[in-house]
mmCIF file of N, CA, C and O in Angstrom:
data_model
loop_
_atom_site.group_PDB
_atom_site.id
_atom_site.type_symbol
_atom_site.label_atom_id
_atom_site.label_comp_id
_atom_site.label_asym_id
_atom_site.label_seq_id
_atom_site.Cartn_x
_atom_site.Cartn_y
_atom_site.Cartn_z
ATOM 1 N N MET B 155 0.729 -1.186 -0.156
ATOM 2 C CA MET B 155 -0.035 -0.032 0.254
ATOM 3 C C MET B 155 0.911 1.304 -0.302
ATOM 4 O O MET B 155 2.123 1.116 0.113
ATOM 5 N N SER B 156 0.506 2.231 -0.519
ATOM 6 C CA SER B 156 1.272 2.952 -0.411
ATOM 7 C C SER B 156 0.783 4.828 1.141
ATOM 8 O O SER B 156 0.269 4.600 1.669
ATOM 9 N N LYS B 157 1.492 5.336 0.896
ATOM 10 C CA LYS B 157 1.919 6.305 2.280
ATOM 11 C C LYS B 157 0.796 7.191 2.028
ATOM 12 O O LYS B 157 -0.050 7.766 2.855
ATOM 13 N N GLU B 158 0.427 7.410 1.235
ATOM 14 C CA GLU B 158 -0.870 8.417 1.234
ATOM 15 C C GLU B 158 -2.282 7.270 1.571
ATOM 16 O O GLU B 158 -3.316 7.899 2.113
ATOM 17 N N TYR B 159 -2.034 6.519 1.651
ATOM 18 C CA TYR B 159 -3.490 5.170 2.017
ATOM 19 C C TYR B 159 -3.084 5.127 3.121
ATOM 20 O O TYR B 159 -3.948 5.259 3.775
ATOM 21 N N TYR B 160 -1.972 5.319 3.818
ATOM 22 C CA TYR B 160 -1.691 5.231 5.170
ATOM 23 C C TYR B 160 -1.815 6.486 6.168
ATOM 24 O O TYR B 160 -2.761 6.632 7.033
ATOM 25 N N LYS B 161 -1.878 7.186 5.255
ATOM 26 C CA LYS B 161 -2.290 8.875 5.858
ATOM 27 C C LYS B 161 -3.483 9.027 5.844
ATOM 28 O O LYS B 161 -4.162 9.758 6.868
ATOM 29 N N LYS B 162 -4.376 8.500 5.253
ATOM 30 C CA LYS B 162 -5.642 9.108 4.875
ATOM 31 C C LYS B 162 -6.488 7.977 5.850
ATOM 32 O O LYS B 162 -8.020 8.212 6.347
ATOM 33 N N LYS B 163 -5.795 6.347 5.907
ATOM 34 C CA LYS B 163 -6.290 6.096 7.043
ATOM 35 C C LYS B 163 -6.365 6.592 8.081
ATOM 36 O O LYS B 163 -7.145 6.192 9.059
ATOM 37 N N ILE B 164 -5.010 7.042 8.654
ATOM 38 C CA ILE B 164 -5.337 7.735 9.868
ATOM 39 C C ILE B 164 -5.587 8.415 10.567
ATOM 40 O O ILE B 164 -6.129 8.499 11.540
ATOM 41 N N ILE B 165 -6.094 9.169 9.297
ATOM 42 C CA ILE B 165 -7.193 10.628 9.590
ATOM 43 C C ILE B 165 -8.187 10.280 10.083
ATOM 44 O O ILE B 165 -8.925 10.623 10.655
ATOM 45 N N ASP B 166 -8.580 8.898 9.185
ATOM 46 C CA ASP B 166 -10.060 8.348 9.690
ATOM 47 C C ASP B 166 -10.251 7.859 10.605
ATOM 48 O O ASP B 166 -11.275 7.990 11.028
ATOM 49 N N ILE B 167 -9.072 6.883 10.943
ATOM 50 C CA ILE B 167 -9.161 6.897 12.348
ATOM 51 C C ILE B 167 -9.330 7.439 13.483
ATOM 52 O O ILE B 167 -10.390 7.457 14.169
ATOM 53 N N ARG B 168 -9.101 8.609 12.978
ATOM 54 C CA ARG B 168 -9.400 9.797 14.613
ATOM 55 C C ARG B 168 -10.096 10.213 14.374
ATOM 56 O O ARG B 168 -10.560 10.689 15.496
ATOM 57 N N ALA B 169 -10.989 10.396 13.242
ATOM 58 C CA ALA B 169 -11.785 10.884 13.189
ATOM 59 C C ALA B 169 -13.530 10.367 13.601
ATOM 60 O O ALA B 169 -14.313 10.263 14.546
ATOM 61 N N ASP B 170 -13.243 8.722 13.103
ATOM 62 C CA ASP B 170 -13.955 7.647 13.631
ATOM 63 C C ASP B 170 -13.702 7.981 15.414
ATOM 64 O O ASP B 170 -14.729 7.178 16.256
ATOM 65 N N ILE B 171 -12.763 7.882 15.844
ATOM 66 C CA ILE B 171 -12.210 7.715 17.643
ATOM 67 C C ILE B 171 -13.184 9.687 18.065
ATOM 68 O O ILE B 171 -13.784 9.064 19.203
ATOM 69 N N GLN B 172 -12.858 10.077 17.628
ATOM 70 C CA GLN B 172 -13.667 11.954 17.760
ATOM 71 C C GLN B 172 -14.952 11.145 18.193
ATOM 72 O O GLN B 172 -15.605 11.680 18.645
ATOM 73 N N LYS B 173 -15.712 10.804 17.014
ATOM 74 C CA LYS B 173 -16.778 10.297 16.792
ATOM 75 C C LYS B 173 -17.896 8.763 17.890
ATOM 76 O O LYS B 173 -18.842 9.249 18.208
ATOM 77 N N GLU B 174 -16.813 8.161 18.202
ATOM 78 C CA GLU B 174 -17.029 7.860 19.580
ATOM 79 C C GLU B 174 -17.441 8.008 20.274
ATOM 80 O O GLU B 174 -17.855 7.841 21.533
ATOM 81 N N LYS B 175 -16.587 8.552 20.298
ATOM 82 C CA LYS B 175 -15.915 9.975 21.817
ATOM 83 C C LYS B 175 -17.586 10.632 21.805
ATOM 84 O O LYS B 175 -18.270 10.457 22.993
ATOM 85 N N ASP B 176 -17.883 11.219 21.667
ATOM 86 C CA ASP B 176 -19.195 12.183 21.001
ATOM 87 C C ASP B 176 -20.225 11.553 20.819
ATOM 88 O O ASP B 176 -21.011 11.958 22.526
ATOM 89 N N ALA B 177 -19.938 10.258 20.853
ATOM 90 C CA ALA B 177 -21.455 8.844 20.857
ATOM 91 C C ALA B 177 -21.490 8.860 22.090
ATOM 92 O O ALA B 177 -22.861 8.608 22.997
ATOM 93 N N LYS B 178 -20.549 8.426 22.672
ATOM 94 C CA LYS B 178 -20.466 8.097 24.425
ATOM 95 C C LYS B 178 -21.039 9.304 25.489
ATOM 96 O O LYS B 178 -21.821 8.809 25.837
ATOM 97 N N LYS B 179 -20.107 10.877 25.151
ATOM 98 C CA LYS B 179 -21.143 11.819 26.022
ATOM 99 C C LYS B 179 -22.539 11.662 25.580
ATOM 100 O O LYS B 179 -22.945 11.942 26.649
ATOM 101 N N ARG B 180 -22.767 11.334 24.442
ATOM 102 C CA ARG B 180 -24.245 11.677 24.424
ATOM 103 C C ARG B 180 -25.089 10.474 25.632
ATOM 104 O O ARG B 180 -25.616 11.233 25.726
ATOM 105 N N ASP B 181 -24.716 9.527 25.181
ATOM 106 C CA ASP B 181 -25.205 8.260 25.704
ATOM 107 C C ASP B 181 -25.596 8.603 26.977
ATOM 108 O O ASP B 181 -26.625 8.417 27.727
ATOM 109 N N ASN B 182 -24.285 8.967 27.452
ATOM 110 C CA ASN B 182 -24.372 9.355 28.759
ATOM 111 C C ASN B 182 -25.193 10.235 29.346
ATOM 112 O O ASN B 182 -25.844 10.333 30.600
ATOM 113 N N GLU B 183 -25.043 11.361 28.567
ATOM 114 C CA GLU B 183 -25.919 12.401 29.316
ATOM 115 C C GLU B 183 -27.436 12.274 28.943
ATOM 116 O O GLU B 183 -28.596 12.570 29.883
ATOM 117 N N HIS B 184 -28.302 11.091 27.680
ATOM 118 C CA HIS B 184 -29.438 10.651 27.937
ATOM 119 C C HIS B 184 -29.558 10.396 28.792
ATOM 120 O O HIS B 184 -30.760 10.091 29.718
ATOM 121 N N PHE B 185 -28.912 8.592 29.320
ATOM 122 C CA PHE B 185 -29.045 7.730 30.716
ATOM 123 C C PHE B 185 -29.326 9.100 31.511
ATOM 124 O O PHE B 185 -29.652 8.375 32.555
ATOM 125 N N ALA B 186 -28.288 9.449 31.654
ATOM 126 C CA ALA B 186 -28.161 10.811 32.504
ATOM 127 C C ALA B 186 -29.976 11.300 33.309
ATOM 128 O O ALA B 186 -30.285 11.276 34.074
ATOM 129 N N SER B 187 -30.695 11.665 31.891
ATOM 130 C CA SER B 187 -31.607 12.346 31.841
ATOM 131 C C SER B 187 -32.913 11.288 32.442
ATOM 132 O O SER B 187 -33.590 11.319 32.835
ATOM 133 N N TYR B 188 -32.339 10.245 31.784
ATOM 134 C CA TYR B 188 -32.973 8.988 32.269
ATOM 135 C C TYR B 188 -33.412 8.939 33.491
ATOM 136 O O TYR B 188 -34.378 8.014 34.133
ATOM 137 N N ILE B 189 -31.922 8.504 34.173
ATOM 138 C CA ILE B 189 -31.797 8.429 35.674
ATOM 139 C C ILE B 189 -32.544 8.598 36.363
ATOM 140 O O ILE B 189 -33.322 9.168 37.298
ATOM 141 N N LYS B 190 -32.475 10.245 36.189
ATOM 142 C CA LYS B 190 -33.124 11.098 37.243
ATOM 143 C C LYS B 190 -34.361 11.810 36.962
ATOM 144 O O LYS B 190 -35.309 11.657 37.697
ATOM 145 N N SER B 191 -34.651 10.872 35.744
ATOM 146 C CA SER B 191 -36.949 11.220 35.713
ATOM 147 C C SER B 191 -37.772 9.874 35.845
ATOM 148 O O SER B 191 -38.635 10.106 35.569
ATOM 149 N N ALA B 192 -36.573 9.078 35.924
ATOM 150 C CA ALA B 192 -37.076 7.419 36.158
ATOM 151 C C ALA B 192 -38.144 7.685 37.534
ATOM 152 O O ALA B 192 -38.113 8.173 38.827
ATOM 153 N N SER B 193 -39.202 6.989 37.530
ATOM 154 C CA SER B 193 -39.978 6.774 38.764
ATOM 155 C C SER B 193 -40.111 6.082 40.164
ATOM 156 O O SER B 193 -40.361 6.393 41.029
ATOM 157 N N SER B 194 -39.349 4.778 39.274
ATOM 158 C CA SER B 194 -38.565 3.521 40.788
ATOM 159 C C SER B 194 -37.512 3.664 40.573
ATOM 160 O O SER B 194 -36.885 3.847 40.344
ATOM 161 N N ALA B 195 -37.863 3.439 41.746
ATOM 162 C CA ALA B 195 -36.177 2.203 42.301
ATOM 163 C C ALA B 195 -35.664 0.787 40.956
ATOM 164 O O ALA B 195 -34.081 1.229 40.331
ATOM 165 N N ASP B 196 -36.513 0.670 41.181
ATOM 166 C CA ASP B 196 -35.803 -0.765 39.664
ATOM 167 C C ASP B 196 -35.393 0.366 38.303
ATOM 168 O O ASP B 196 -35.287 -0.244 37.818
ATOM 169 N N ALA B 197 -36.475 1.170 37.578
ATOM 170 C CA ALA B 197 -36.314 1.308 37.093
ATOM 171 C C ALA B 197 -34.667 2.548 36.547
ATOM 172 O O ALA B 197 -34.240 2.603 36.039
ATOM 173 N N LYS B 198 -34.629 3.142 37.891
ATOM 174 C CA LYS B 198 -33.367 3.724 38.082
ATOM 175 C C LYS B 198 -32.403 2.524 38.140
ATOM 176 O O LYS B 198 -31.068 2.986 37.413
ATOM 177 N N ALA B 199 -32.016 1.846 38.882
ATOM 178 C CA ALA B 199 -31.249 0.899 38.968
ATOM 179 C C ALA B 199 -30.987 0.042 36.988
ATOM 180 O O ALA B 199 -29.739 -0.328 36.877
ATOM 181 N N SER B 200 -32.432 -0.222 36.368
ATOM 182 C CA SER B 200 -32.118 -0.481 35.204
ATOM 183 C C SER B 200 -31.138 0.556 34.285
ATOM 184 O O SER B 200 -30.413 -0.079 33.214
ATOM 185 N N TYR B 201 -31.744 1.594 34.211
ATOM 186 C CA TYR B 201 -31.021 2.531 33.615
ATOM 187 C C TYR B 201 -30.008 3.334 33.815
ATOM 188 O O TYR B 201 -28.369 2.995 33.213
ATOM 189 N N ARG B 202 -29.525 2.751 35.253
ATOM 190 C CA ARG B 202 -27.822 2.615 35.484
ATOM 191 C C ARG B 202 -26.838 1.747 34.804
ATOM 192 O O ARG B 202 -25.857 1.896 35.039
ATOM 193 N N LYS B 203 -27.353 0.220 34.940
ATOM 194 C CA LYS B 203 -26.962 -0.230 34.425
ATOM 195 C C LYS B 203 -26.630 -0.413 32.857
ATOM 196 O O LYS B 203 -25.712 -0.566 32.542
ATOM 197 N N ARG B 204 -27.411 0.246 32.487
ATOM 198 C CA ARG B 204 -27.523 -0.175 30.690
ATOM 199 C C ARG B 204 -26.342 1.548 30.701
ATOM 200 O O ARG B 204 -25.755 1.397 29.104
ATOM 201 N N LYS B 205 -26.085 2.596 31.407
ATOM 202 C CA LYS B 205 -25.816 3.583 31.267
ATOM 203 C C LYS B 205 -24.357 3.389 31.727
ATOM 204 O O LYS B 205 -22.851 3.011 30.238
ATOM 205 N N ILE B 206 -23.748 1.782 32.160
ATOM 206 C CA ILE B 206 -22.421 1.287 32.266
ATOM 207 C C ILE B 206 -22.212 0.434 31.222
ATOM 208 O O ILE B 206 -20.990 0.127 30.793
ATOM 209 N N ASP B 207 -22.753 -0.227 30.726
ATOM 210 C CA ASP B 207 -23.097 -1.658 29.886
ATOM 211 C C ASP B 207 -22.334 -0.386 28.427
ATOM 212 O O ASP B 207 -21.584 -0.441 27.854
ATOM 213 N N ALA B 208 -23.165 0.382 27.421
ATOM 214 C CA ALA B 208 -23.135 1.197 26.854
ATOM 215 C C ALA B 208 -21.571 1.749 27.019
ATOM 216 O O ALA B 208 -20.837 1.804 25.610
ATOM 217 N N ALA B 209 -21.220 2.401 28.252
ATOM 218 C CA ALA B 209 -19.909 3.654 28.419
ATOM 219 C C ALA B 209 -18.898 2.141 27.924
ATOM 220 O O ALA B 209 -18.242 2.515 27.259
ATOM 221 N N ALA B 210 -18.879 1.018 28.248
ATOM 222 C CA ALA B 210 -18.261 0.158 28.399
ATOM 223 C C ALA B 210 -17.722 -0.026 27.252
ATOM 224 O O ALA B 210 -16.815 -0.509 26.385
ATOM 225 N N SER B 211 -18.971 -0.600 26.457
ATOM 226 C CA SER B 211 -19.134 -0.550 25.204
ATOM 227 C C SER B 211 -18.118 0.399 23.871
ATOM 228 O O SER B 211 -17.533 0.206 23.191
ATOM 229 N N HIS B 212 -18.826 1.360 24.528
ATOM 230 C CA HIS B 212 -17.987 2.232 23.355
ATOM 231 C C HIS B 212 -16.137 2.936 23.827
ATOM 232 O O HIS B 212 -15.653 2.599 23.238
ATOM 233 N N ASP B 213 -16.246 2.106 25.261
ATOM 234 C CA ASP B 213 -14.676 2.802 25.829
ATOM 235 C C ASP B 213 -14.094 0.786 24.684
ATOM 236 O O ASP B 213 -12.662 1.276 24.439
ATOM 237 N N ARG B 214 -14.623 0.270 24.911
ATOM 238 C CA ARG B 214 -13.799 -1.223 23.891
ATOM 239 C C ARG B 214 -13.705 -0.380 22.405
ATOM 240 O O ARG B 214 -12.432 -1.087 21.685
ATOM 241 N N ARG B 215 -14.833 -0.173 21.959
ATOM 242 C CA ARG B 215 -14.802 0.019 20.331
ATOM 243 C C ARG B 215 -13.563 1.273 20.887
ATOM 244 O O ARG B 215 -13.141 1.319 19.268
ATOM 245 N N ILE B 216 -13.591 2.356 21.623
ATOM 246 C CA ILE B 216 -12.688 3.488 21.283
ATOM 247 C C ILE B 216 -10.928 2.987 21.002
ATOM 248 O O ILE B 216 -9.756 3.302 20.859
ATOM 249 N N GLU B 217 -10.777 1.844 21.906
ATOM 250 C CA GLU B 217 -9.331 1.277 22.786
ATOM 251 C C GLU B 217 -9.115 0.340 21.120
ATOM 252 O O GLU B 217 -8.222 0.070 20.791
ATOM 253 N N SER B 218 -10.193 -0.189 20.616
ATOM 254 C CA SER B 218 -10.356 -1.057 19.332
ATOM 255 C C SER B 218 -9.546 -0.005 18.101
ATOM 256 O O SER B 218 -8.339 -0.354 17.204
ATOM 257 N N LEU B 219 -10.052 1.199 17.926
ATOM 258 C CA LEU B 219 -9.339 2.109 16.923
ATOM 259 C C LEU B 219 -8.669 2.736 17.253
ATOM 260 O O LEU B 219 -7.265 3.206 16.090
ATOM 261 N N LYS B 220 -7.957 2.644 18.470
ATOM 262 C CA LYS B 220 -6.933 3.295 18.846
ATOM 263 C C LYS B 220 -5.985 1.758 18.093
ATOM 264 O O LYS B 220 -4.652 2.655 17.855
ATOM 265 N N ARG B 221 -6.151 0.718 18.589
ATOM 266 C CA ARG B 221 -4.974 -0.512 18.119
ATOM 267 C C ARG B 221 -5.063 -0.031 16.777
ATOM 268 O O ARG B 221 -3.741 -0.343 16.126
ATOM 269 N N SER B 222 -6.285 -0.531 16.301
ATOM 270 C CA SER B 222 -6.227 -0.142 14.550
ATOM 271 C C SER B 222 -4.720 1.453 14.444
ATOM 272 O O SER B 222 -3.956 1.326 13.536
ATOM 273 N N LEU B 223 -5.683 2.859 14.519
ATOM 274 C CA LEU B 223 -4.183 3.860 14.588
ATOM 275 C C LEU B 223 -3.132 3.756 14.703
ATOM 276 O O LEU B 223 -2.220 3.967 14.178
ATOM 277 N N GLU B 224 -2.560 2.971 16.131
ATOM 278 C CA GLU B 224 -0.723 2.335 16.189
ATOM 279 C C GLU B 224 -0.586 1.294 14.932
ATOM 280 O O GLU B 224 0.023 1.147 14.629
ATOM 281 N N SER B 225 -1.409 0.225 14.639
ATOM 282 C CA SER B 225 -1.317 0.072 13.633
ATOM 283 C C SER B 225 -0.995 0.307 11.932
ATOM 284 O O SER B 225 0.161 0.196 11.598
ATOM 285 N N ALA B 226 -1.827 1.523 11.786
ATOM 286 C CA ALA B 226 -1.709 1.889 10.379
ATOM 287 C C ALA B 226 0.106 2.969 11.014
ATOM 288 O O ALA B 226 0.020 3.198 9.646
ATOM 289 N N LYS B 227 0.132 3.436 12.103
ATOM 290 C CA LYS B 227 1.190 4.173 11.908
ATOM 291 C C LYS B 227 2.167 3.753 11.900
ATOM 292 O O LYS B 227 3.165 3.511 10.956
ATOM 293 N N GLU B 228 2.067 2.267 12.643
ATOM 294 C CA GLU B 228 3.036 1.236 11.992
ATOM 295 C C GLU B 228 3.654 0.862 10.644
ATOM 296 O O GLU B 228 4.276 0.897 9.301
ATOM 297 N N SER B 229 2.512 1.173 9.851
ATOM 298 C CA SER B 229 2.329 0.144 8.314
ATOM 299 C C SER B 229 2.862 1.612 7.603
ATOM 300 O O SER B 229 3.394 1.396 6.863
ATOM 301 N N LEU B 230 2.402 2.776 8.179
ATOM 302 C CA LEU B 230 3.336 3.874 7.411
ATOM 303 C C LEU B 230 4.930 4.304 7.908
ATOM 304 O O LEU B 230 5.580 4.359 6.294
ATOM 305 N N LYS B 231 4.891 3.471 8.522
ATOM 306 C CA LYS B 231 6.491 3.901 8.359
ATOM 307 C C LYS B 231 7.388 2.620 7.468
ATOM 308 O O LYS B 231 8.032 3.102 7.498
ATOM 309 N N ARG B 232 6.616 1.400 7.687
ATOM 310 C CA ARG B 232 7.268 0.979 7.364
ATOM 311 C C ARG B 232 7.123 0.343 5.627
ATOM 312 O O ARG B 232 7.659 0.504 4.759
ATOM 313 N N ALA B 233 6.268 1.341 5.328
ATOM 314 C CA ALA B 233 6.192 2.173 3.525
ATOM 315 C C ALA B 233 6.706 3.297 3.481
ATOM 316 O O ALA B 233 7.612 2.948 2.243
ATOM 317 N N LYS B 234 7.702 3.872 4.313
ATOM 318 C CA LYS B 234 8.851 4.533 3.779
ATOM 319 C C LYS B 234 10.110 3.932 3.180
ATOM 320 O O LYS B 234 10.611 2.877 3.666
#
């Protein structure tokens, strides 16, 4: 692959990481409002669990993208 391909890939991965961080923040805000407006303790507990699960999912995706970014950087170095 060419150097330009890896440079573009690195830019795309960085954009994906930022999108995922924004999605995590948005989800946290939504779940916080759900928790605040929940009428029963069971509903609040359920929303808290879903919030934690969603945040963990976003964290896993971000870490995966970071690994892809490092791999693309190494490939760019080898392409030079």
